PDB file of C-alpha atoms in Angstrom:
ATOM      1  CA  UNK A   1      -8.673  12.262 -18.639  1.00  0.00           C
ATOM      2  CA  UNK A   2     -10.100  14.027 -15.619  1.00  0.00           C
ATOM      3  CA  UNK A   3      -8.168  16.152 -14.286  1.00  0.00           C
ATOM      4  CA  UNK A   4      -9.492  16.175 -11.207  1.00  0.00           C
ATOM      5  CA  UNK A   5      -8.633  12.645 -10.069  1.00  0.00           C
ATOM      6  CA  UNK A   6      -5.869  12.642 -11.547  1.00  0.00           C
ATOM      7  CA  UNK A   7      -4.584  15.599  -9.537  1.00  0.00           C
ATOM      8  CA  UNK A   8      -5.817  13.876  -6.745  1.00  0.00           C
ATOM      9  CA  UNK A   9      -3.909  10.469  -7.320  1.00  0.00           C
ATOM     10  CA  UNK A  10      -1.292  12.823  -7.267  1.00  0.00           C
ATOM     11  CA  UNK A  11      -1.821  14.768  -4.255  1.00  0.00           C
ATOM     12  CA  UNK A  12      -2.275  10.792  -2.569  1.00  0.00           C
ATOM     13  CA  UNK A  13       1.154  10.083  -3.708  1.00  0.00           C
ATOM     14  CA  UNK A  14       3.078  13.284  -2.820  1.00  0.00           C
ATOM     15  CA  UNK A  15       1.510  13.270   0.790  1.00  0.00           C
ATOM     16  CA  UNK A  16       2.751   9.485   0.985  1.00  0.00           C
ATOM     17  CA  UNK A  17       6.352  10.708   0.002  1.00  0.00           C
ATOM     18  CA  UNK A  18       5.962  13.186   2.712  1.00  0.00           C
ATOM     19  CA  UNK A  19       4.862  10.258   5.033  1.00  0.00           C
ATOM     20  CA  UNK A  20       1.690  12.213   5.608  1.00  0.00           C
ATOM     21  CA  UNK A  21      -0.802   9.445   6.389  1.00  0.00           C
ATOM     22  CA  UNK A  22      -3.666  12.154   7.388  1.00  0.00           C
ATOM     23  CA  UNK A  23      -3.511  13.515   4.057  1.00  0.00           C
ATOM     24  CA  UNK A  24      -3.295  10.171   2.264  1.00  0.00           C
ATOM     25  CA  UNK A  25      -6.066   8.929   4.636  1.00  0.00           C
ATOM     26  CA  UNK A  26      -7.969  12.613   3.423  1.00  0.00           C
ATOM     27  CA  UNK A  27      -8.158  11.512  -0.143  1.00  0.00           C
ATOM     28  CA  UNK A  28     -10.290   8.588   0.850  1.00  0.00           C
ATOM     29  CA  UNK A  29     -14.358   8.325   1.142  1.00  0.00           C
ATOM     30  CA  UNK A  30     -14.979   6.992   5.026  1.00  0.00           C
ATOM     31  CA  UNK A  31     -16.178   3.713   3.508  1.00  0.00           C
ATOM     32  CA  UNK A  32     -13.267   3.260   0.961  1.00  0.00           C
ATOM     33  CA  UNK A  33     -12.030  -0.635   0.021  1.00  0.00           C
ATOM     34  CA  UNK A  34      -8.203  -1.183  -0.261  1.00  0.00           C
ATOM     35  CA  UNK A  35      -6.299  -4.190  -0.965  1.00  0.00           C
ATOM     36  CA  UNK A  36      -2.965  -5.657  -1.821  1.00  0.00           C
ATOM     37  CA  UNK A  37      -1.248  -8.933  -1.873  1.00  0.00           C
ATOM     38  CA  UNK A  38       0.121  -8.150   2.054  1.00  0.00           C
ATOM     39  CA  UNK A  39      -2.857  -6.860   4.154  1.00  0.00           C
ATOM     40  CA  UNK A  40      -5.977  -8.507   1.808  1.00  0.00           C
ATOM     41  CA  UNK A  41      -8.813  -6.290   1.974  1.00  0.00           C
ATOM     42  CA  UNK A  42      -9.484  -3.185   4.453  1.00  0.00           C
ATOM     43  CA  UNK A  43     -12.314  -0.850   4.871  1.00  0.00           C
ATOM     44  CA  UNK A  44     -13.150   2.467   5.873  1.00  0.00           C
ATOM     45  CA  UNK A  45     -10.640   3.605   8.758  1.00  0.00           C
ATOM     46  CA  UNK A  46      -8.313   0.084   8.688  1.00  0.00           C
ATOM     47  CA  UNK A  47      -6.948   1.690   5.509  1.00  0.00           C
ATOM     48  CA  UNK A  48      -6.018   5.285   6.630  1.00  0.00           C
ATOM     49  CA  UNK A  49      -5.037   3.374   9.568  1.00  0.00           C
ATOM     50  CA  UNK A  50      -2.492   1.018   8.008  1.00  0.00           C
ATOM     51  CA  UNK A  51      -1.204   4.092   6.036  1.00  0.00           C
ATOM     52  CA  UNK A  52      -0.863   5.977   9.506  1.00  0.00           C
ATOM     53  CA  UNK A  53       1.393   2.341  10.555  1.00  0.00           C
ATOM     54  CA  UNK A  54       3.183   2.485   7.810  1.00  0.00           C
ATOM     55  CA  UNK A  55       4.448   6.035   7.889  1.00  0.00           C
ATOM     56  CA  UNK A  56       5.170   6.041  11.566  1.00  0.00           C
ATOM     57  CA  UNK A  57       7.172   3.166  11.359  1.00  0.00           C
ATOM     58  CA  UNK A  58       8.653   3.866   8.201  1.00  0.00           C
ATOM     59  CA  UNK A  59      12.874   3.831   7.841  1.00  0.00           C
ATOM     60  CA  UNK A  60      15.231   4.949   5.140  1.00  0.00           C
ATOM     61  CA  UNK A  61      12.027   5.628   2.910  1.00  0.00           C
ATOM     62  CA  UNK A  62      11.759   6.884  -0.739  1.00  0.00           C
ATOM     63  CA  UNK A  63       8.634   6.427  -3.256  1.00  0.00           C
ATOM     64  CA  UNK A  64       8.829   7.472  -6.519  1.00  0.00           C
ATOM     65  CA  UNK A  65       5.685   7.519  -8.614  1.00  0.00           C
ATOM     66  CA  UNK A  66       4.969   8.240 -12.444  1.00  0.00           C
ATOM     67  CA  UNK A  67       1.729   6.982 -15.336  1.00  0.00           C
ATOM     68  CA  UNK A  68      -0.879   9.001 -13.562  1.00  0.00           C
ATOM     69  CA  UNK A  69      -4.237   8.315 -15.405  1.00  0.00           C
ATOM     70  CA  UNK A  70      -7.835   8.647 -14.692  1.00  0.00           C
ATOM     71  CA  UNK A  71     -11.106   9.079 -16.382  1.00  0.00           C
ATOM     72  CA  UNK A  72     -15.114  10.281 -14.675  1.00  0.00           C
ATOM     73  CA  UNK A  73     -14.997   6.808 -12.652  1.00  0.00           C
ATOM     74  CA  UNK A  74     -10.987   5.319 -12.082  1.00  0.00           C
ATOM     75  CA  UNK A  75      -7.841   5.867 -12.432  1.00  0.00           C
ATOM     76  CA  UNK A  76      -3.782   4.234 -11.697  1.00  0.00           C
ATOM     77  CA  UNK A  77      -0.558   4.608 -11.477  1.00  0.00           C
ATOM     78  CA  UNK A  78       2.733   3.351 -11.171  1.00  0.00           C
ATOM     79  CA  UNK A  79       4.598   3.767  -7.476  1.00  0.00           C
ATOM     80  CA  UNK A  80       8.293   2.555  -6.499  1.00  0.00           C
ATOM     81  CA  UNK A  81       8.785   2.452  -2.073  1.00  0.00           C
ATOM     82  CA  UNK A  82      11.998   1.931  -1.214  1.00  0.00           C
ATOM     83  CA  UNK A  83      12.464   1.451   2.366  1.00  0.00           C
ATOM     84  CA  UNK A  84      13.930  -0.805   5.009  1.00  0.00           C
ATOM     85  CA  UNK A  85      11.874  -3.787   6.355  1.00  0.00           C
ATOM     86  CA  UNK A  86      12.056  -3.402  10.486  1.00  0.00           C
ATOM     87  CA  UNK A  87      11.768  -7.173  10.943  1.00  0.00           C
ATOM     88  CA  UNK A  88      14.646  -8.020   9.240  1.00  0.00           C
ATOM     89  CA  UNK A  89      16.864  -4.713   8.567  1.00  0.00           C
ATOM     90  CA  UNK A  90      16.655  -5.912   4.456  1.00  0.00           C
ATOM     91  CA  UNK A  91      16.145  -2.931   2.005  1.00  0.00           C
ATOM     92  CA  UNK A  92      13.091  -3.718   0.068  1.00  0.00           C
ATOM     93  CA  UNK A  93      12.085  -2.040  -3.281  1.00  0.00           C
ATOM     94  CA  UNK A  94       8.641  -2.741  -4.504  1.00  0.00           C
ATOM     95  CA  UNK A  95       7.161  -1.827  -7.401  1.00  0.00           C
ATOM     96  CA  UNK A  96       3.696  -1.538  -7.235  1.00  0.00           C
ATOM     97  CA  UNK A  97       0.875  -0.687  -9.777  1.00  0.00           C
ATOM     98  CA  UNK A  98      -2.450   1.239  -8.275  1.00  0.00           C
ATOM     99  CA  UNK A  99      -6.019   1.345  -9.580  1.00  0.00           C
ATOM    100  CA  UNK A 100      -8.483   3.480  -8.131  1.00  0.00           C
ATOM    101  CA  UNK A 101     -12.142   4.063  -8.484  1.00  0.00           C
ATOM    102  CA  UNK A 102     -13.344   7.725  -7.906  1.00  0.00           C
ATOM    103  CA  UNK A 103     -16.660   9.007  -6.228  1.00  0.00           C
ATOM    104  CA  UNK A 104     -17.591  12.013  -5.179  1.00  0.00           C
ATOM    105  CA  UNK A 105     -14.205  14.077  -5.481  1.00  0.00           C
ATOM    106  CA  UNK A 106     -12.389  10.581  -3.738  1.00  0.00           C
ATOM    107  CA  UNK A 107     -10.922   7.497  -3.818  1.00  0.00           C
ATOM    108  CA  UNK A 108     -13.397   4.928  -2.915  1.00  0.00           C
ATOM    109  CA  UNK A 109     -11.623   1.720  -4.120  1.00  0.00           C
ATOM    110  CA  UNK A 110      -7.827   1.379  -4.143  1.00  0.00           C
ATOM    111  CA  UNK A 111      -5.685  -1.291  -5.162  1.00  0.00           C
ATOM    112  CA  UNK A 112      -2.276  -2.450  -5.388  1.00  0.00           C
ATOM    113  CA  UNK A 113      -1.042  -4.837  -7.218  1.00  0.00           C
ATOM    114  CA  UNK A 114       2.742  -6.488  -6.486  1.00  0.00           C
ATOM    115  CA  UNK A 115       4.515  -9.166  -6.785  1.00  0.00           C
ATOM    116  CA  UNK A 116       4.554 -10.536  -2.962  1.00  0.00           C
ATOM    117  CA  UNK A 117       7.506 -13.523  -4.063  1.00  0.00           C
ATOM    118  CA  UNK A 118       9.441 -10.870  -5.463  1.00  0.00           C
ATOM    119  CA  UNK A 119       8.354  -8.845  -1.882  1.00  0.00           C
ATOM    120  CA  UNK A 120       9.310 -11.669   0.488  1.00  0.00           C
ATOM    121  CA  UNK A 121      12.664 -12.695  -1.240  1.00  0.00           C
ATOM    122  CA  UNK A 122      14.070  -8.647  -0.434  1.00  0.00           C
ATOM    123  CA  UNK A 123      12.164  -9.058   2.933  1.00  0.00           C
ATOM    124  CA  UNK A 124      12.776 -12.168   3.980  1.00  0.00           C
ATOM    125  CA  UNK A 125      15.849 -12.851   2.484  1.00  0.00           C
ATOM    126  CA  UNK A 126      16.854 -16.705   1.910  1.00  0.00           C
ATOM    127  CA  UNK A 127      13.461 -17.790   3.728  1.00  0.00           C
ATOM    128  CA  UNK A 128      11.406 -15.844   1.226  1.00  0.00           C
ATOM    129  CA  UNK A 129      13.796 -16.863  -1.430  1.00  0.00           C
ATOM    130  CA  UNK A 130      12.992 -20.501  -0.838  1.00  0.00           C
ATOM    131  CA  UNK A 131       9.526 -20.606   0.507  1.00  0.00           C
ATOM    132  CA  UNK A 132       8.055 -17.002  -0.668  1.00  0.00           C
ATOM    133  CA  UNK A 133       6.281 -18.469  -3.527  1.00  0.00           C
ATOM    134  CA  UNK A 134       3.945 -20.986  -0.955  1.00  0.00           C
ATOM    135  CA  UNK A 135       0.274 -20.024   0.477  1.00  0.00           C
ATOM    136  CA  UNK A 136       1.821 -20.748   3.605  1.00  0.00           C
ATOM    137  CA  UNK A 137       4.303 -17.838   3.620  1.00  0.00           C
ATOM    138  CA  UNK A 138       1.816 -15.819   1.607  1.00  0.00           C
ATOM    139  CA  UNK A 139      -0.810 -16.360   4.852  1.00  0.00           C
ATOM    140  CA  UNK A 140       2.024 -15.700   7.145  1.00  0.00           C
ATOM    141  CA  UNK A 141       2.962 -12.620   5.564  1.00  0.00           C
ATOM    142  CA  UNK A 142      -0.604 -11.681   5.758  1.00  0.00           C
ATOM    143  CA  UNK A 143      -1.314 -12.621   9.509  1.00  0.00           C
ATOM    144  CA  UNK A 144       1.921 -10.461  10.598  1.00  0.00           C
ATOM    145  CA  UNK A 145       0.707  -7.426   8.911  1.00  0.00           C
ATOM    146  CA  UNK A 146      -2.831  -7.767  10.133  1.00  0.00           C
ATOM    147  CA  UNK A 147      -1.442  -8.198  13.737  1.00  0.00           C
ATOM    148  CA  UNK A 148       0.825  -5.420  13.349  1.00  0.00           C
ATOM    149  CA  UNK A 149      -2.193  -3.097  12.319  1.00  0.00           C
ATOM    150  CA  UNK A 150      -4.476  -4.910  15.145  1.00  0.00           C
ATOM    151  CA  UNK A 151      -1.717  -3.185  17.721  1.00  0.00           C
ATOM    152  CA  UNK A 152      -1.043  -0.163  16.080  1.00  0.00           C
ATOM    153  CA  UNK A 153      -4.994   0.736  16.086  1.00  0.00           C
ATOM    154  CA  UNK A 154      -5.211  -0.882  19.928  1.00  0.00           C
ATOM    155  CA  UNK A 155      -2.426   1.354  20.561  1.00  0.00           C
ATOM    156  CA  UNK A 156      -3.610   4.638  19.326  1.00  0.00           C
TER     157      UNK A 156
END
């Protein structure tokens, strides 16, 4: 295991619990690829910048994060945010497993991997429940938080 990355997963994590998007965003190479099942895929500064969105906007917040492995190239883990969706007021818990692929002392590819049903049922409550499952939900859900990033990085 290196312990280099892995320290640095770490130090990704433990700045996230602190809501510290600069130092999350600091772990990254400038041309880094991120994706998950709610934004897609983002590049370079549209990932420190959704991180910046999401910890400026982020209510009753807790992450929790444990199985922090990596080797010379990539790494993962295993993160828990618990936190209240503004849209809707709904507590959401997701549970979310990370891979990572290292260069150069950073993170040049992350991504998370969650269930986004499982997301959009605590969300969305009784809409997500029912319709959550659908590519028409799951572009919906993606076209809000695109927008929402779109104006954050307008607004900045």
């Amino acid at each position: 295991m290196s312990e280099a990355h892995a320290a640095l997963i770490t130090r990704f994590y433990q700045a996230f619990q602190r809501l510290d998007a600069e130092a999350m965003a600091a772990c990254y190479t400038d041309d880094v690829v991120f994706s998950d099942p709610a934004f897609g895929e983002l590049r370079g500064r549209e990932a420190g910048d959704m991180w910046r969105m999401l910890t400026t906007r982020a209510k009753d917040f807790s992450l929790t994060f444990d199985n922090v492995r990596a080797d010379e190239r990539s790494g993962g883990a295993h993160w828990v945010a618990t936190y209240l969706f503004s849209q809707t007021g709904n507590v959401v818990i997701n549970d979310i497993q990370a891979r990572f692929v290292f260069r150069d002392g950073k993170i040049c590819e992350h991504h998370d991997h969650f269930d986004l049903w499982r997301w959009s049922r605590q969300a969305l409550g009784f809409k997500g429940l029912l319709l959550g499952w659908t590519p028409l939900v799951r572009n919906a859900v993606r076209a809000q938080a695109l927008k929402g990033l779109k104006a954050f990085q307008t607004s900045r």
